[in-house]
């Protein structure tokens, strides 16, 4: 539609057009979340770092088929070469990927399919350094996209502010005239993890332990319509669910919030069929004998693809693809992706002999959300640009 005429180009690029499409994409208005509007897509993330160069990040859109494994997507070819420094992926919201600085309170919002990088506004209410967690969601009442940032500040600073909390949270509305962060006054004091997922227009995190130090058996969610935190319970243990946060991950499965729980005998996938009534159902059970070596040692990441889910094992890096249609499992060793999908020469300043390369897979859904409507983009071109390939460098 963008290529038909200037009229359709302006219509599709209009932020209001994307806003009309977002509620349907997230299916956030009803109680039945069984149907996903967009087919989940795959993106390969490669990060390399060496003594001579900063950490470099590159992304490549992928297509998975059982016969040919992973191949480069013919329809979308998003190659982003960036010197992100000490940035790491924090969350994926539709077609947007958030990178956060490992030490400082800086965040970047990346749209790989359009080659757009947006620097999130700095929060001057917080110290420059500190641990934080970002999340993004959609407020269906005001039809706006929002960013939430949970920050951990040290006890000494808390005493100075006469604030008893260790965690503080602020919300920023994308595209708003005011670039200020609004503080959330009631923040649960718990241990957030990097295991998060976006579902129903809200953001959800697995919690390691609560303020007392025990296991809370709850998922922490942030409701962007009310700008407040909400506890969502785990599946009932009477149904056979076994709690163990070190073996669990969150997943968006067909638009629903799901838990992937790994045990000694099998991997279970529990799906929250009704978000309002908190009804969990055990949808799938994968026997561990289907994995390489007849066992799954640990799950690093997981996500959804067109016909099932994928799981990543850390040591060694193996990508497993579970096909829900045939109840079958295939695995791909990360070394087979080099150099067919990725080469060390794709990443500036790195060579196989002197750099480390980390590969992971992200799951995303294509949408009309454009970063350029929300602020000043960081765009520094380092290579030529074609219609479907963009290469950028971020300092």
GROMACS .gro file of N, CA, C and O in nm, residues 143-241:
model
  396
  143UNK      N    1  -0.582   0.506   2.355
  143UNK     CA    2  -0.523   0.470   2.224
  143UNK      C    3  -0.380   0.522   2.212
  143UNK      O    4  -0.343   0.585   2.113
  144UNK      N    5  -0.299   0.495   2.313
  144UNK     CA    6  -0.159   0.537   2.314
  144UNK      C    7  -0.070   0.421   2.353
  144UNK      O    8  -0.113   0.329   2.424
  145UNK      N    9   0.053   0.425   2.303
  145UNK     CA   10   0.154   0.328   2.343
  145UNK      C   11   0.237   0.387   2.457
  145UNK      O   12   0.270   0.506   2.456
  146UNK      N   13   0.271   0.302   2.554
  146UNK     CA   14   0.342   0.350   2.672
  146UNK      C   15   0.463   0.262   2.703
  146UNK      O   16   0.466   0.144   2.666
  147UNK      N   17   0.559   0.322   2.770
  147UNK     CA   18   0.678   0.252   2.820
  147UNK      C   19   0.678   0.261   2.971
  147UNK      O   20   0.658   0.369   3.028
  148UNK      N   21   0.700   0.149   3.038
  148UNK     CA   22   0.716   0.150   3.183
  148UNK      C   23   0.861   0.113   3.214
  148UNK      O   24   0.920   0.029   3.146
  149UNK      N   25   0.919   0.178   3.314
  149UNK     CA   26   1.056   0.150   3.355
  149UNK      C   27   1.057   0.127   3.506
  149UNK      O   28   1.019   0.215   3.583
  150UNK      N   29   1.098   0.008   3.547
  150UNK     CA   30   1.115  -0.023   3.689
  150UNK      C   31   1.264  -0.012   3.721
  150UNK      O   32   1.347  -0.074   3.654
  151UNK      N   33   1.296   0.067   3.821
  151UNK     CA   34   1.436   0.094   3.854
  151UNK      C   35   1.464   0.055   3.998
  151UNK      O   36   1.380   0.072   4.086
  152UNK      N   37   1.583   0.004   4.019
  152UNK     CA   38   1.628  -0.031   4.153
  152UNK      C   39   1.729   0.072   4.200
  152UNK      O   40   1.829   0.096   4.133
  153UNK      N   41   1.700   0.137   4.313
  153UNK     CA   42   1.793   0.234   4.368
  153UNK      C   43   1.841   0.185   4.503
  153UNK      O   44   1.771   0.113   4.575
  154UNK      N   45   1.965   0.219   4.537
  154UNK     CA   46   2.026   0.163   4.657
  154UNK      C   47   1.961   0.215   4.784
  154UNK      O   48   1.894   0.318   4.786
  155UNK      N   49   1.983   0.143   4.892
  155UNK     CA   50   1.919   0.176   5.019
  155UNK      C   51   1.965   0.311   5.072
  155UNK      O   52   1.888   0.384   5.135
  156UNK      N   53   2.092   0.346   5.048
  156UNK     CA   54   2.142   0.474   5.099
  156UNK      C   55   2.067   0.590   5.037
  156UNK      O   56   2.027   0.685   5.104
  157UNK      N   57   2.042   0.580   4.905
  157UNK     CA   58   1.967   0.687   4.838
  157UNK      C   59   1.823   0.690   4.888
  157UNK      O   60   1.762   0.796   4.901
  158UNK      N   61   1.768   0.572   4.919
  158UNK     CA   62   1.632   0.567   4.973
  158UNK      C   63   1.621   0.641   5.105
  158UNK      O   64   1.522   0.707   5.133
  159UNK      N   65   1.725   0.629   5.189
  159UNK     CA   66   1.722   0.696   5.318
  159UNK      C   67   1.724   0.847   5.300
  159UNK      O   68   1.660   0.921   5.374
  160UNK      N   69   1.800   0.894   5.200
  160UNK     CA   70   1.806   1.038   5.175
  160UNK      C   71   1.670   1.089   5.130
  160UNK      O   72   1.622   1.193   5.173
  161UNK      N   73   1.602   1.012   5.044
  161UNK     CA   74   1.471   1.053   4.991
  161UNK      C   75   1.358   1.023   5.089
  161UNK      O   76   1.244   1.055   5.065
  162UNK      N   77   1.392   0.956   5.201
  162UNK     CA   78   1.291   0.913   5.298
  162UNK      C   79   1.183   0.830   5.228
  162UNK      O   80   1.064   0.846   5.250
  163UNK      N   81   1.229   0.744   5.140
  163UNK     CA   82   1.141   0.658   5.062
  163UNK      C   83   1.172   0.515   5.100
  163UNK      O   84   1.284   0.468   5.081
  164UNK      N   85   1.078   0.439   5.154
  164UNK     CA   86   1.108   0.306   5.204
  164UNK      C   87   1.126   0.201   5.096
  164UNK      O   88   1.178   0.093   5.122
  165UNK      N   89   1.083   0.232   4.974
  165UNK     CA   90   1.088   0.132   4.868
  165UNK      C   91   1.228   0.119   4.810
  165UNK      O   92   1.306   0.215   4.808
  166UNK      N   93   1.258  -0.001   4.760
  166UNK     CA   94   1.383  -0.025   4.688
  166UNK      C   95   1.360  -0.008   4.539
  166UNK      O   96   1.446   0.038   4.467
  167UNK      N   97   1.241  -0.046   4.493
  167UNK     CA   98   1.207  -0.033   4.352
  167UNK      C   99   1.114   0.086   4.330
  167UNK      O  100   1.023   0.109   4.409
  168UNK      N  101   1.139   0.161   4.222
  168UNK     CA  102   1.050   0.269   4.182
  168UNK      C  103   1.016   0.247   4.035
  168UNK      O  104   1.089   0.180   3.962
  169UNK      N  105   0.903   0.302   3.990
  169UNK     CA  106   0.859   0.281   3.852
  169UNK      C  107   0.804   0.411   3.795
  169UNK      O  108   0.745   0.492   3.867
  170UNK      N  109   0.826   0.430   3.664
  170UNK     CA  110   0.776   0.548   3.594
  170UNK      C  111   0.720   0.505   3.459
  170UNK      O  112   0.765   0.406   3.400
  171UNK      N  113   0.623   0.581   3.409
  171UNK     CA  114   0.558   0.552   3.281
  171UNK      C  115   0.578   0.670   3.188
  171UNK      O  116   0.565   0.786   3.229
  172UNK      N  117   0.609   0.640   3.063
  172UNK     CA  118   0.625   0.743   2.960
  172UNK      C  119   0.530   0.711   2.845
  172UNK      O  120   0.523   0.598   2.797
  173UNK      N  121   0.454   0.811   2.802
  173UNK     CA  122   0.360   0.794   2.690
  173UNK      C  123   0.428   0.835   2.560
  173UNK      O  124   0.470   0.950   2.545
  174UNK      N  125   0.441   0.742   2.467
  174UNK     CA  126   0.507   0.770   2.341
  174UNK      C  127   0.424   0.866   2.257
  174UNK      O  128   0.302   0.850   2.246
  175UNK      N  129   0.490   0.965   2.202
  175UNK     CA  130   0.423   1.063   2.117
  175UNK      C  131   0.357   1.175   2.192
  175UNK      O  132   0.298   1.264   2.130
  176UNK      N  133   0.364   1.175   2.325
  176UNK     CA  134   0.302   1.282   2.403
  176UNK      C  135   0.384   1.410   2.392
  176UNK      O  136   0.505   1.407   2.370
  177UNK      N  137   0.317   1.523   2.408
  177UNK     CA  138   0.387   1.650   2.401
  177UNK      C  139   0.487   1.665   2.516
  177UNK      O  140   0.594   1.721   2.500
  178UNK      N  141   0.450   1.614   2.631
  178UNK     CA  142   0.540   1.619   2.746
  178UNK      C  143   0.633   1.498   2.741
  178UNK      O  144   0.589   1.385   2.721
  179UNK      N  145   0.762   1.522   2.755
  179UNK     CA  146   0.860   1.414   2.749
  179UNK      C  147   0.897   1.364   2.888
  179UNK      O  148   1.000   1.300   2.905
  180UNK      N  149   0.815   1.394   2.987
  180UNK     CA  150   0.847   1.357   3.125
  180UNK      C  151   0.792   1.220   3.159
  180UNK      O  152   0.692   1.174   3.102
  181UNK      N  153   0.859   1.154   3.253
  181UNK     CA  154   0.815   1.026   3.306
  181UNK      C  155   0.726   1.051   3.426
  181UNK      O  156   0.757   1.132   3.512
  182UNK      N  157   0.614   0.978   3.433
  182UNK     CA  158   0.520   0.990   3.544
  182UNK      C  159   0.544   0.877   3.643
  182UNK      O  160   0.546   0.760   3.604
  183UNK      N  161   0.561   0.912   3.770
  183UNK     CA  162   0.594   0.812   3.871
  183UNK      C  163   0.472   0.730   3.910
  183UNK      O  164   0.361   0.782   3.924
  184UNK      N  165   0.493   0.599   3.928
  184UNK     CA  166   0.391   0.508   3.980
  184UNK      C  167   0.416   0.497   4.130
  184UNK      O  168   0.525   0.461   4.174
  185UNK      N  169   0.314   0.525   4.210
  185UNK     CA  170   0.335   0.536   4.355
  185UNK      C  171   0.329   0.402   4.427
  185UNK      O  172   0.388   0.386   4.533
  186UNK      N  173   0.260   0.303   4.371
  186UNK     CA  174   0.251   0.173   4.435
  186UNK      C  175   0.326   0.071   4.351
  186UNK      O  176   0.276   0.023   4.249
  187UNK      N  177   0.449   0.041   4.394
  187UNK     CA  178   0.535  -0.052   4.321
  187UNK      C  179   0.562  -0.173   4.410
  187UNK      O  180   0.618  -0.158   4.519
  188UNK      N  181   0.524  -0.294   4.368
  188UNK     CA  182   0.551  -0.413   4.449
  188UNK      C  183   0.702  -0.434   4.465
  188UNK      O  184   0.778  -0.421   4.369
  189UNK      N  185   0.743  -0.464   4.586
  189UNK     CA  186   0.885  -0.487   4.614
  189UNK      C  187   0.915  -0.635   4.596
  189UNK      O  188   0.896  -0.715   4.687
  190UNK      N  189   0.960  -0.671   4.476
  190UNK     CA  190   0.988  -0.810   4.444
  190UNK      C  191   1.106  -0.816   4.349
  190UNK      O  192   1.156  -0.713   4.303
  191UNK      N  193   1.150  -0.936   4.320
  191UNK     CA  194   1.268  -0.957   4.236
  191UNK      C  195   1.224  -0.981   4.092
  191UNK      O  196   1.183  -1.093   4.056
  192UNK      N  197   1.230  -0.878   4.009
  192UNK     CA  198   1.197  -0.893   3.868
  192UNK      C  199   1.306  -0.974   3.797
  192UNK      O  200   1.421  -0.975   3.839
  193UNK      N  201   1.269  -1.041   3.689
  193UNK     CA  202   1.366  -1.116   3.610
  193UNK      C  203   1.361  -1.065   3.466
  193UNK      O  204   1.276  -0.983   3.429
  194UNK      N  205   1.452  -1.115   3.385
  194UNK     CA  206   1.455  -1.081   3.243
  194UNK      C  207   1.358  -1.166   3.162
  194UNK      O  208   1.348  -1.150   3.040
  195UNK      N  209   1.288  -1.257   3.228
  195UNK     CA  210   1.190  -1.342   3.160
  195UNK      C  211   1.058  -1.267   3.153
  195UNK      O  212   0.981  -1.264   3.250
  196UNK      N  213   1.033  -1.205   3.040
  196UNK     CA  214   0.912  -1.124   3.025
  196UNK      C  215   0.848  -1.149   2.889
  196UNK      O  216   0.910  -1.209   2.800
  197UNK      N  217   0.726  -1.103   2.875
  197UNK     CA  218   0.656  -1.117   2.748
  197UNK      C  219   0.543  -1.015   2.743
  197UNK      O  220   0.489  -0.974   2.847
  198UNK      N  221   0.508  -0.974   2.623
  198UNK     CA  222   0.395  -0.884   2.602
  198UNK      C  223   0.275  -0.966   2.557
  198UNK      O  224   0.285  -1.048   2.465
  199UNK      N  225   0.162  -0.945   2.624
  199UNK     CA  226   0.038  -1.014   2.587
  199UNK      C  227  -0.081  -0.932   2.635
  199UNK      O  228  -0.075  -0.869   2.741
  200UNK      N  229  -0.190  -0.930   2.557
  200UNK     CA  230  -0.312  -0.857   2.587
  200UNK      C  231  -0.288  -0.706   2.597
  200UNK      O  232  -0.367  -0.635   2.658
  201UNK      N  233  -0.181  -0.655   2.541
  201UNK     CA  234  -0.149  -0.514   2.551
  201UNK      C  235  -0.077  -0.477   2.678
  201UNK      O  236  -0.040  -0.361   2.698
  202UNK      N  237  -0.053  -0.574   2.768
  202UNK     CA  238   0.019  -0.551   2.893
  202UNK      C  239   0.154  -0.620   2.890
  202UNK      O  240   0.183  -0.700   2.801
  203UNK      N  241   0.237  -0.592   2.992
  203UNK     CA  242   0.369  -0.654   3.004
  203UNK      C  243   0.369  -0.743   3.126
  203UNK      O  244   0.310  -0.709   3.230
  204UNK      N  245   0.435  -0.858   3.116
  204UNK     CA  246   0.434  -0.957   3.223
  204UNK      C  247   0.576  -1.005   3.251
  204UNK      O  248   0.655  -1.026   3.158
  205UNK      N  249   0.610  -1.023   3.380
  205UNK     CA  250   0.742  -1.069   3.423
  205UNK      C  251   0.728  -1.188   3.516
  205UNK      O  252   0.636  -1.194   3.600
  206UNK      N  253   0.822  -1.282   3.505
  206UNK     CA  254   0.835  -1.384   3.608
  206UNK      C  255   0.908  -1.322   3.727
  206UNK      O  256   1.002  -1.245   3.710
  207UNK      N  257   0.867  -1.358   3.847
  207UNK     CA  258   0.925  -1.305   3.969
  207UNK      C  259   1.003  -1.415   4.039
  207UNK      O  260   0.953  -1.526   4.059
  208UNK      N  261   1.128  -1.384   4.077
  208UNK     CA  262   1.209  -1.482   4.147
  208UNK      C  263   1.162  -1.502   4.291
  208UNK      O  264   1.143  -1.611   4.338
  209UNK      N  265   1.146  -1.392   4.364
  209UNK     CA  266   1.101  -1.400   4.502
  209UNK      C  267   1.042  -1.266   4.543
  209UNK      O  268   1.069  -1.162   4.483
  210UNK      N  269   0.963  -1.269   4.648
  210UNK     CA  270   0.901  -1.147   4.696
  210UNK      C  271   0.990  -1.079   4.798
  210UNK      O  272   1.104  -1.119   4.821
  211UNK      N  273   0.938  -0.976   4.865
  211UNK     CA  274   1.019  -0.897   4.956
  211UNK      C  275   1.063  -0.979   5.077
  211UNK      O  276   1.165  -0.951   5.140
  212UNK      N  277   0.989  -1.084   5.112
  212UNK     CA  278   1.027  -1.168   5.226
  212UNK      C  279   1.136  -1.265   5.188
  212UNK      O  280   1.210  -1.314   5.271
  213UNK      N  281   1.147  -1.295   5.060
  213UNK     CA  282   1.249  -1.388   5.014
  213UNK      C  283   1.194  -1.521   4.970
  213UNK      O  284   1.268  -1.608   4.927
  214UNK      N  285   1.064  -1.540   4.980
  214UNK     CA  286   1.004  -1.666   4.937
  214UNK      C  287   0.957  -1.659   4.794
  214UNK      O  288   0.967  -1.556   4.728
  215UNK      N  289   0.904  -1.771   4.743
  215UNK     CA  290   0.852  -1.774   4.607
  215UNK      C  291   0.707  -1.727   4.607
  215UNK      O  292   0.624  -1.782   4.679
  216UNK      N  293   0.673  -1.624   4.531
  216UNK     CA  294   0.537  -1.568   4.538
  216UNK      C  295   0.432  -1.647   4.461
  216UNK      O  296   0.313  -1.627   4.482
  217UNK      N  297   0.476  -1.737   4.370
  217UNK     CA  298   0.381  -1.814   4.287
  217UNK      C  299   0.289  -1.722   4.207
  217UNK      O  300   0.173  -1.754   4.185
  218UNK      N  301   0.341  -1.607   4.168
  218UNK     CA  302   0.263  -1.512   4.091
  218UNK      C  303   0.348  -1.455   3.977
  218UNK      O  304   0.471  -1.454   3.982
  219UNK      N  305   0.278  -1.406   3.876
  219UNK     CA  306   0.340  -1.332   3.767
  219UNK      C  307   0.309  -1.185   3.789
  219UNK      O  308   0.196  -1.149   3.820
  220UNK      N  309   0.410  -1.100   3.774
  220UNK     CA  310   0.388  -0.957   3.788
  220UNK      C  311   0.352  -0.898   3.651
  220UNK      O  312   0.425  -0.916   3.554
  221UNK      N  313   0.238  -0.830   3.644
  221UNK     CA  314   0.192  -0.769   3.519
  221UNK      C  315   0.174  -0.620   3.540
  221UNK      O  316   0.146  -0.575   3.651
  222UNK      N  317   0.188  -0.546   3.431
  222UNK     CA  318   0.162  -0.402   3.436
  222UNK      C  319   0.049  -0.370   3.342
  222UNK      O  320   0.057  -0.395   3.222
  223UNK      N  321  -0.060  -0.316   3.398
  223UNK     CA  322  -0.179  -0.278   3.323
  223UNK      C  323  -0.161  -0.135   3.273
  223UNK      O  324  -0.160  -0.040   3.351
  224UNK      N  325  -0.145  -0.119   3.142
  224UNK     CA  326  -0.120   0.014   3.086
  224UNK      C  327  -0.247   0.098   3.076
  224UNK      O  328  -0.238   0.217   3.051
  225UNK      N  329  -0.363   0.038   3.093
  225UNK     CA  330  -0.486   0.117   3.094
  225UNK      C  331  -0.503   0.188   3.228
  225UNK      O  332  -0.553   0.301   3.233
  226UNK      N  333  -0.462   0.122   3.335
  226UNK     CA  334  -0.475   0.181   3.468
  226UNK      C  335  -0.342   0.231   3.524
  226UNK      O  336  -0.338   0.292   3.631
  227UNK      N  337  -0.233   0.203   3.452
  227UNK     CA  338  -0.097   0.240   3.499
  227UNK      C  339  -0.073   0.185   3.640
  227UNK      O  340  -0.034   0.257   3.732
  228UNK      N  341  -0.093   0.055   3.655
  228UNK     CA  342  -0.071  -0.006   3.784
  228UNK      C  343  -0.025  -0.151   3.767
  228UNK      O  344  -0.049  -0.215   3.664
  229UNK      N  345   0.043  -0.200   3.872
  229UNK     CA  346   0.091  -0.337   3.872
  229UNK      C  347  -0.020  -0.430   3.922
  229UNK      O  348  -0.098  -0.395   4.011
  230UNK      N  349  -0.023  -0.550   3.863
  230UNK     CA  350  -0.125  -0.648   3.897
  230UNK      C  351  -0.057  -0.784   3.913
  230UNK      O  352   0.028  -0.823   3.832
  231UNK      N  353  -0.096  -0.857   4.019
  231UNK     CA  354  -0.048  -0.994   4.038
  231UNK      C  355  -0.137  -1.091   3.961
  231UNK      O  356  -0.259  -1.086   3.973
  232UNK      N  357  -0.077  -1.180   3.883
  232UNK     CA  358  -0.150  -1.286   3.816
  232UNK      C  359  -0.099  -1.421   3.867
  232UNK      O  360   0.022  -1.447   3.863
  233UNK      N  361  -0.186  -1.508   3.914
  233UNK     CA  362  -0.143  -1.633   3.976
  233UNK      C  363  -0.090  -1.734   3.875
  233UNK      O  364  -0.126  -1.732   3.757
  234UNK      N  365  -0.006  -1.825   3.923
  234UNK     CA  366   0.037  -1.940   3.844
  234UNK      C  367  -0.080  -2.037   3.829
  234UNK      O  368  -0.180  -2.025   3.900
  235UNK      N  369  -0.067  -2.136   3.740
  235UNK     CA  370  -0.167  -2.243   3.735
  235UNK      C  371  -0.176  -2.313   3.870
  235UNK      O  372  -0.079  -2.320   3.946
  236UNK      N  373  -0.292  -2.368   3.899
  236UNK     CA  374  -0.315  -2.433   4.027
  236UNK      C  375  -0.234  -2.562   4.038
  236UNK      O  376  -0.231  -2.643   3.944
  237UNK      N  377  -0.169  -2.580   4.152
  237UNK     CA  378  -0.088  -2.700   4.174
  237UNK      C  379  -0.174  -2.827   4.175
  237UNK      O  380  -0.125  -2.936   4.148
  238UNK      N  381  -0.303  -2.811   4.208
  238UNK     CA  382  -0.393  -2.927   4.208
  238UNK      C  383  -0.414  -2.983   4.068
  238UNK      O  384  -0.455  -3.097   4.050
  239UNK      N  385  -0.385  -2.900   3.966
  239UNK     CA  386  -0.395  -2.944   3.827
  239UNK      C  387  -0.269  -3.016   3.780
  239UNK      O  388  -0.261  -3.062   3.667
  240UNK      N  389  -0.167  -3.020   3.868
  240UNK     CA  390  -0.043  -3.086   3.834
  240UNK      C  391   0.070  -2.992   3.798
  240UNK      O  392   0.178  -3.037   3.757
  241UNK      N  393   0.049  -2.860   3.815
  241UNK     CA  394   0.155  -2.764   3.783
  241UNK      C  395   0.259  -2.763   3.894
  241UNK      O  396   0.226  -2.756   4.012
   0.00000   0.00000   0.00000
